[in-house]
PDB file of C-alpha atoms in Angstrom:
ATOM      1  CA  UNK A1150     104.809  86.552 101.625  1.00 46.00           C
ATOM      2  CA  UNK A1151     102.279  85.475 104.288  1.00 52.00           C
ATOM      3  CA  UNK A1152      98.659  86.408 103.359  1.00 63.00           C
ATOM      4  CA  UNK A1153      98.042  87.781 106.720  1.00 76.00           C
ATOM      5  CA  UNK A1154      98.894  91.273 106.783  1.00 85.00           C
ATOM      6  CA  UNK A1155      99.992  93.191 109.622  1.00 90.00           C
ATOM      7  CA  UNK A1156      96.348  95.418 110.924  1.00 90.00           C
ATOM      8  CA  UNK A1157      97.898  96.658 114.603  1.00 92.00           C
ATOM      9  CA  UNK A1158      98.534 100.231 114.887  1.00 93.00           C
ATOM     10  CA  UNK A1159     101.264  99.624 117.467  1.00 95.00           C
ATOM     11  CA  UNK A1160     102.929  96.854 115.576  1.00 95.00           C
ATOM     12  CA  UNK A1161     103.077  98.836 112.047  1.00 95.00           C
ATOM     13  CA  UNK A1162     104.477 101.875 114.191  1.00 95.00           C
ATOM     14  CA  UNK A1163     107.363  99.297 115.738  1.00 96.00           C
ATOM     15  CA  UNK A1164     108.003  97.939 112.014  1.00 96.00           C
ATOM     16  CA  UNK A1165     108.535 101.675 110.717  1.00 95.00           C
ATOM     17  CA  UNK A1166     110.976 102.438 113.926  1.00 96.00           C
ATOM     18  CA  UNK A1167     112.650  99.093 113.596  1.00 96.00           C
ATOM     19  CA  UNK A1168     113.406  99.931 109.921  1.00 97.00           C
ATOM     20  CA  UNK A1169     114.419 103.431 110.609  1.00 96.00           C
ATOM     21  CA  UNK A1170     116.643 102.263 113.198  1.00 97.00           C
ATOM     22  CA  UNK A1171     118.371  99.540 111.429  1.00 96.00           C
ATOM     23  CA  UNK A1172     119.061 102.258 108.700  1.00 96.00           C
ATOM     24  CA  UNK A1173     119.876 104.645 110.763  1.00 96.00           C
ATOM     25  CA  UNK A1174     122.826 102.504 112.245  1.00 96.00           C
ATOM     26  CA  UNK A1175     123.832 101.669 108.984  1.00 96.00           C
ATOM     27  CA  UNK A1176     124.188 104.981 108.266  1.00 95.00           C
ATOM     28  CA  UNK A1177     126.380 105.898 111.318  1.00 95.00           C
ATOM     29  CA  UNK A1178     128.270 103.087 110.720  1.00 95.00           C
ATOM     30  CA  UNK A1179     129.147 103.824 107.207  1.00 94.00           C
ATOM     31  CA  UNK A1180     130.112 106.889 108.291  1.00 93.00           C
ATOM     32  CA  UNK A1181     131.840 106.032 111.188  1.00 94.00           C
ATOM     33  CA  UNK A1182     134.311 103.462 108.609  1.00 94.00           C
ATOM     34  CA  UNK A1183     134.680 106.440 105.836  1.00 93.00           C
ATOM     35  CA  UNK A1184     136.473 108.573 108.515  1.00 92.00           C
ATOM     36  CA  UNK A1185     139.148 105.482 108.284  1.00 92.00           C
ATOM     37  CA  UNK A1186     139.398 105.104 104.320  1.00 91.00           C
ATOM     38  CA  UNK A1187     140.188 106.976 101.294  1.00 91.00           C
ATOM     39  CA  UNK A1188     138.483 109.004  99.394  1.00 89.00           C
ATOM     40  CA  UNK A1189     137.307 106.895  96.596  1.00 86.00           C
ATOM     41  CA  UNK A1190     136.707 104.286  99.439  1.00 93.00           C
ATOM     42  CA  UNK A1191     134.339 106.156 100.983  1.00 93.00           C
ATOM     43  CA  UNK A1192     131.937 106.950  97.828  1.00 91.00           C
ATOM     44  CA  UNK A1193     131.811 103.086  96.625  1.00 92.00           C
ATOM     45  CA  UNK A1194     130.834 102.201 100.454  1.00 93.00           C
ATOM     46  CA  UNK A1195     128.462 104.907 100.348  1.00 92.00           C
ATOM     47  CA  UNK A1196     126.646 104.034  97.374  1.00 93.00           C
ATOM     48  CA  UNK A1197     126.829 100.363  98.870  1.00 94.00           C
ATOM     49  CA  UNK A1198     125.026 101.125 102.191  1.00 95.00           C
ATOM     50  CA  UNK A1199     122.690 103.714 100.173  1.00 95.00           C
ATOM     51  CA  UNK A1200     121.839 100.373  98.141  1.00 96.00           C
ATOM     52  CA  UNK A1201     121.360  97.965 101.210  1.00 96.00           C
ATOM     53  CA  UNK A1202     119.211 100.627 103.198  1.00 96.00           C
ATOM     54  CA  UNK A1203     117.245 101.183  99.838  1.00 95.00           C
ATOM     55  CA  UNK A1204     116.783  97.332  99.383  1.00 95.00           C
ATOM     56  CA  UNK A1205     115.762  96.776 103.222  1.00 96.00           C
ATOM     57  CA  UNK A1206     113.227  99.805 102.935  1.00 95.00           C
ATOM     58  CA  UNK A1207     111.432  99.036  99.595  1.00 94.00           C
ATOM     59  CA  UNK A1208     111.242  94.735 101.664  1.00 93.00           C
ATOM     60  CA  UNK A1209     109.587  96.406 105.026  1.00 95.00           C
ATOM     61  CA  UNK A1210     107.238  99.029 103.145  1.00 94.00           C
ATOM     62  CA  UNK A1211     106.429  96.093 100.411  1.00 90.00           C
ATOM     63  CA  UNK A1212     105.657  93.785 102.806  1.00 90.00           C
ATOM     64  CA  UNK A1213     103.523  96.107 105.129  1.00 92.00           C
ATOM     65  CA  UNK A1214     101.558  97.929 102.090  1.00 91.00           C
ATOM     66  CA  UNK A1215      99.133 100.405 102.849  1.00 91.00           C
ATOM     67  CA  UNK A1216      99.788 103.813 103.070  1.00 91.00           C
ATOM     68  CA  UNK A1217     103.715 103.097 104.276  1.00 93.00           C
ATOM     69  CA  UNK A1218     104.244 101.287 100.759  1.00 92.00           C
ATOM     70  CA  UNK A1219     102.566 103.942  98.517  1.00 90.00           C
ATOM     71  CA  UNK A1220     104.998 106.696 100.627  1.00 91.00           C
ATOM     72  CA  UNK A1221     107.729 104.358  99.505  1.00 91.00           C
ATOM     73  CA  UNK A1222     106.144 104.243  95.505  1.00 90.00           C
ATOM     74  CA  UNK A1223     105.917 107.755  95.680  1.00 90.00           C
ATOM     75  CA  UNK A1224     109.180 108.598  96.444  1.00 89.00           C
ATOM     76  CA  UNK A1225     110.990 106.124  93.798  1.00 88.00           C
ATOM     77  CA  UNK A1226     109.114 108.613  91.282  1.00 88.00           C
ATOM     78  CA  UNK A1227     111.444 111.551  92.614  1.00 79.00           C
ATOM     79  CA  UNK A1228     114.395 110.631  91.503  1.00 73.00           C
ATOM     80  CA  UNK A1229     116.219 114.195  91.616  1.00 84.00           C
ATOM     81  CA  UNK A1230     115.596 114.044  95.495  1.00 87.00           C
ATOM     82  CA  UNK A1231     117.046 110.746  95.842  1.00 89.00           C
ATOM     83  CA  UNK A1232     120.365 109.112  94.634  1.00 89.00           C
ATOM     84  CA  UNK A1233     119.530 107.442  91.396  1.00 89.00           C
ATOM     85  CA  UNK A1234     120.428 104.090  92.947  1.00 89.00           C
ATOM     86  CA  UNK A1235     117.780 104.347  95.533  1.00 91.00           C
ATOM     87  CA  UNK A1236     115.168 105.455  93.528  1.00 90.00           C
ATOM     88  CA  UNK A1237     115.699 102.605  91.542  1.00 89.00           C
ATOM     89  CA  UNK A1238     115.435  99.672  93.831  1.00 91.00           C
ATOM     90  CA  UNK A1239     112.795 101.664  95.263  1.00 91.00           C
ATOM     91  CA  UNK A1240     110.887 101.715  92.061  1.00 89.00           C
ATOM     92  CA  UNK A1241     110.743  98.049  92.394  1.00 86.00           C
ATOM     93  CA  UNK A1242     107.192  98.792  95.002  1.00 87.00           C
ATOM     94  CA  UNK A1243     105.836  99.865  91.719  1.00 80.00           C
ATOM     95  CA  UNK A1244     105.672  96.285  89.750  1.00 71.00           C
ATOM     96  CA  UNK A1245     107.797  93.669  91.878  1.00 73.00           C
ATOM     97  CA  UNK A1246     106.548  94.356  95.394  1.00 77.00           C
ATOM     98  CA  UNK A1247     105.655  91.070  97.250  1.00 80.00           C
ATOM     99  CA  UNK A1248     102.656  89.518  96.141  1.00 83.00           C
ATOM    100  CA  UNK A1249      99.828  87.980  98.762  1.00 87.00           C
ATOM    101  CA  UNK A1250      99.345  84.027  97.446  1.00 90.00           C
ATOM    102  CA  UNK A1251      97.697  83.504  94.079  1.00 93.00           C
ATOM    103  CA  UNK A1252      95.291  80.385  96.241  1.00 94.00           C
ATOM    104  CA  UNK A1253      93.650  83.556  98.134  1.00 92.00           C
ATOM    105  CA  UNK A1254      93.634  86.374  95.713  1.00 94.00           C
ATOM    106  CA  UNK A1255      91.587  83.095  93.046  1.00 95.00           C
ATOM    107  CA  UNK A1256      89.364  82.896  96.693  1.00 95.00           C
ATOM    108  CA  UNK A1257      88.296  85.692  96.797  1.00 95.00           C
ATOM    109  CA  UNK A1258      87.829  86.586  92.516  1.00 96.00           C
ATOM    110  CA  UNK A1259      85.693  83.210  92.982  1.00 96.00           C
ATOM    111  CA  UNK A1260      83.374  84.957  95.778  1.00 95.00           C
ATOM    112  CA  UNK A1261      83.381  88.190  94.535  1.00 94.00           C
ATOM    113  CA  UNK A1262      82.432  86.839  91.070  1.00 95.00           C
ATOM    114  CA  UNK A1263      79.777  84.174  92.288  1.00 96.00           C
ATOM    115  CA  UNK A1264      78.291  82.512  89.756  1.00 96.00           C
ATOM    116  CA  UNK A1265      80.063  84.780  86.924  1.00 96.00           C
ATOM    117  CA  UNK A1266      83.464  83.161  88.094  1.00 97.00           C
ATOM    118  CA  UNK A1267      81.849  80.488  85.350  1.00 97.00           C
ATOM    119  CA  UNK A1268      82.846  82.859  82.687  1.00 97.00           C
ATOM    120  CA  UNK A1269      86.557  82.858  83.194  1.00 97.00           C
ATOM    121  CA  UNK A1270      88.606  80.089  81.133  1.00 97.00           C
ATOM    122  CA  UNK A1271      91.766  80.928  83.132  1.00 97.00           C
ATOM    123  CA  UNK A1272      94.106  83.751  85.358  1.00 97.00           C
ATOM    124  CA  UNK A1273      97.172  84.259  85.399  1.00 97.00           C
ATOM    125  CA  UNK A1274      98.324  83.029  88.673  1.00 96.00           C
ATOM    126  CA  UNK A1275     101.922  85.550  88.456  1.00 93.00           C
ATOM    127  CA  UNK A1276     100.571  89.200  89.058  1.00 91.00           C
ATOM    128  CA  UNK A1277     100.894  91.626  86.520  1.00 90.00           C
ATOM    129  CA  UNK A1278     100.798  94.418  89.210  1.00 84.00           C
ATOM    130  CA  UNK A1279     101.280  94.929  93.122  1.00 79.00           C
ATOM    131  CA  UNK A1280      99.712  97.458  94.662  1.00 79.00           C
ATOM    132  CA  UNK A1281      99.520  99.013  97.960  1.00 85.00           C
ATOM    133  CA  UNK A1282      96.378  98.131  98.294  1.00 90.00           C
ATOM    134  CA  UNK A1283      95.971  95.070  95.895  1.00 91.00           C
ATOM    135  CA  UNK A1284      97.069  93.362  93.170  1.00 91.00           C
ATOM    136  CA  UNK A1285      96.364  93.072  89.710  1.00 93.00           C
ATOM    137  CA  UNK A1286      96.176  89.297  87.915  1.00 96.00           C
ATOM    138  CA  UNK A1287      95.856  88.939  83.758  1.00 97.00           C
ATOM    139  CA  UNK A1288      92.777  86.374  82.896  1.00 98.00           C
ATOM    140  CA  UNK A1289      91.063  85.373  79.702  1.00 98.00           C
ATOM    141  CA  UNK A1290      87.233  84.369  79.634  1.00 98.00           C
ATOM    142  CA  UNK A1291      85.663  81.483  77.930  1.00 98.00           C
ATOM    143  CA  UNK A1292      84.667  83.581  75.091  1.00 98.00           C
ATOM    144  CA  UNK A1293      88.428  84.720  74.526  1.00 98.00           C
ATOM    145  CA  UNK A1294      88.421  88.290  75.630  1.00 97.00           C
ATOM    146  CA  UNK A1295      91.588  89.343  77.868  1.00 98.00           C
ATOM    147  CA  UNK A1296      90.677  91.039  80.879  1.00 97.00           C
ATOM    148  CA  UNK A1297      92.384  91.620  84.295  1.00 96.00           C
ATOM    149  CA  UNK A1298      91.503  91.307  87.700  1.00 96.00           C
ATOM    150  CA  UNK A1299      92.247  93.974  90.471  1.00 94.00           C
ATOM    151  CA  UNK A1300      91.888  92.617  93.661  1.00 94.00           C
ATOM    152  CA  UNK A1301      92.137  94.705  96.992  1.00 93.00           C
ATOM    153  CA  UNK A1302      94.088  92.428  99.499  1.00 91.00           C
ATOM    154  CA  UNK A1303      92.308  90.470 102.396  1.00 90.00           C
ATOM    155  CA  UNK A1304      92.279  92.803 105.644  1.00 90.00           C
ATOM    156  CA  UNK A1305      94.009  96.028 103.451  1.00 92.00           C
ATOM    157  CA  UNK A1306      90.933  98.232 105.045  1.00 93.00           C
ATOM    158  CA  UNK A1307      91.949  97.526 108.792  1.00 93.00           C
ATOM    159  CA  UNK A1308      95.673  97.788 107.433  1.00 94.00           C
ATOM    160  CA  UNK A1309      94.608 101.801 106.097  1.00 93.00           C
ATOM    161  CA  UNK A1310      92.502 102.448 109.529  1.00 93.00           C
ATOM    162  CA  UNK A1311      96.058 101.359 111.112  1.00 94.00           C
ATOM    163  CA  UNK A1312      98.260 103.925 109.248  1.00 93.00           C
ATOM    164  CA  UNK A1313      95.846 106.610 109.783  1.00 92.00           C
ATOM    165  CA  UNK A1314      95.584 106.493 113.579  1.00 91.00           C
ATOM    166  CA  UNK A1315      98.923 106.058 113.155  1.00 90.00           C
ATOM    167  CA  UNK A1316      99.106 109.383 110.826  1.00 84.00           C
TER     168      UNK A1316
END
């Protein structure tokens, strides 16, 4: 994922209507091709294009964060009001959403840290956690205590200002 996340108003609209138009052609389309096939057709290419539209929503709202990727979290947790199949790739914004660059989220533990940062022995440079709003990196100081960073990403407060004019 590119550290630099999308802050424009317009642009974060344009992503959400690009997304719900790509989707929403899939959707026509699917259903367009299940007037031509058989029943039991129909529900396996259903579930398919339920799966594909799930997959490409959980990338754009992962990718954008924010308040479009917590909607997106949010919404994996009800599974009775979504197919089970969605919810489930959808649930993947919870742990496996994409993570900014472990070289800027160390940047910016080193200068929030300052001269502390001298107490960590080592972080985990996988995240544990991604967040909409940051992510969350295991560590170990020199002393041998386990302890975890949570680290809001760079630019998420012009990213939230964004999605609520936008709101």
């Amino acid at each position: 994922m590119s550290d630099d996340l999308d802050t424009g108003s317009f642009s974060r609209m344009m992503k959400l209507g690009s997304l719900a138009g790509r989707v929403g052609l899939s959707v026509a389309g699917t259903a367009l091709g299940n007037s031509f096939r058989s029943v039991d057709l129909r529900d396996a290419r259903r579930t398919r294009g339920q799966i594909r539209n799930a997959m490409r929503v959980a990338e754009t709202l992962g990718h954008m964060k924010g308040v479009p990727m917590k909607i997106g979290q949010m919404l994996s947790l009800h599974e009775n009001l979504l197919p089970p199949e969605v919810a489930r790739v959808l649930s993947s914004l919870q742990q496996n959403a994409p993570s900014v660059s472990f070289e800027r989220m160390q940047e910016i533990i080193r200068m929030e840290t300052g001269t502390r940062f001298s107490a960590v022995a080592e972080i985990d440079p996988m995240p544990w956690a991604a967040a909409s709003i940051g992510q969350i990196h295991r560590a170990r100081l020199q002393d041998g205590r386990e302890v975890v960073f949570e680290i809001q990403y760079p630019g998420i407060d012009r990213v939230i200002e964004a999605d609520m004019r936008n709101l």
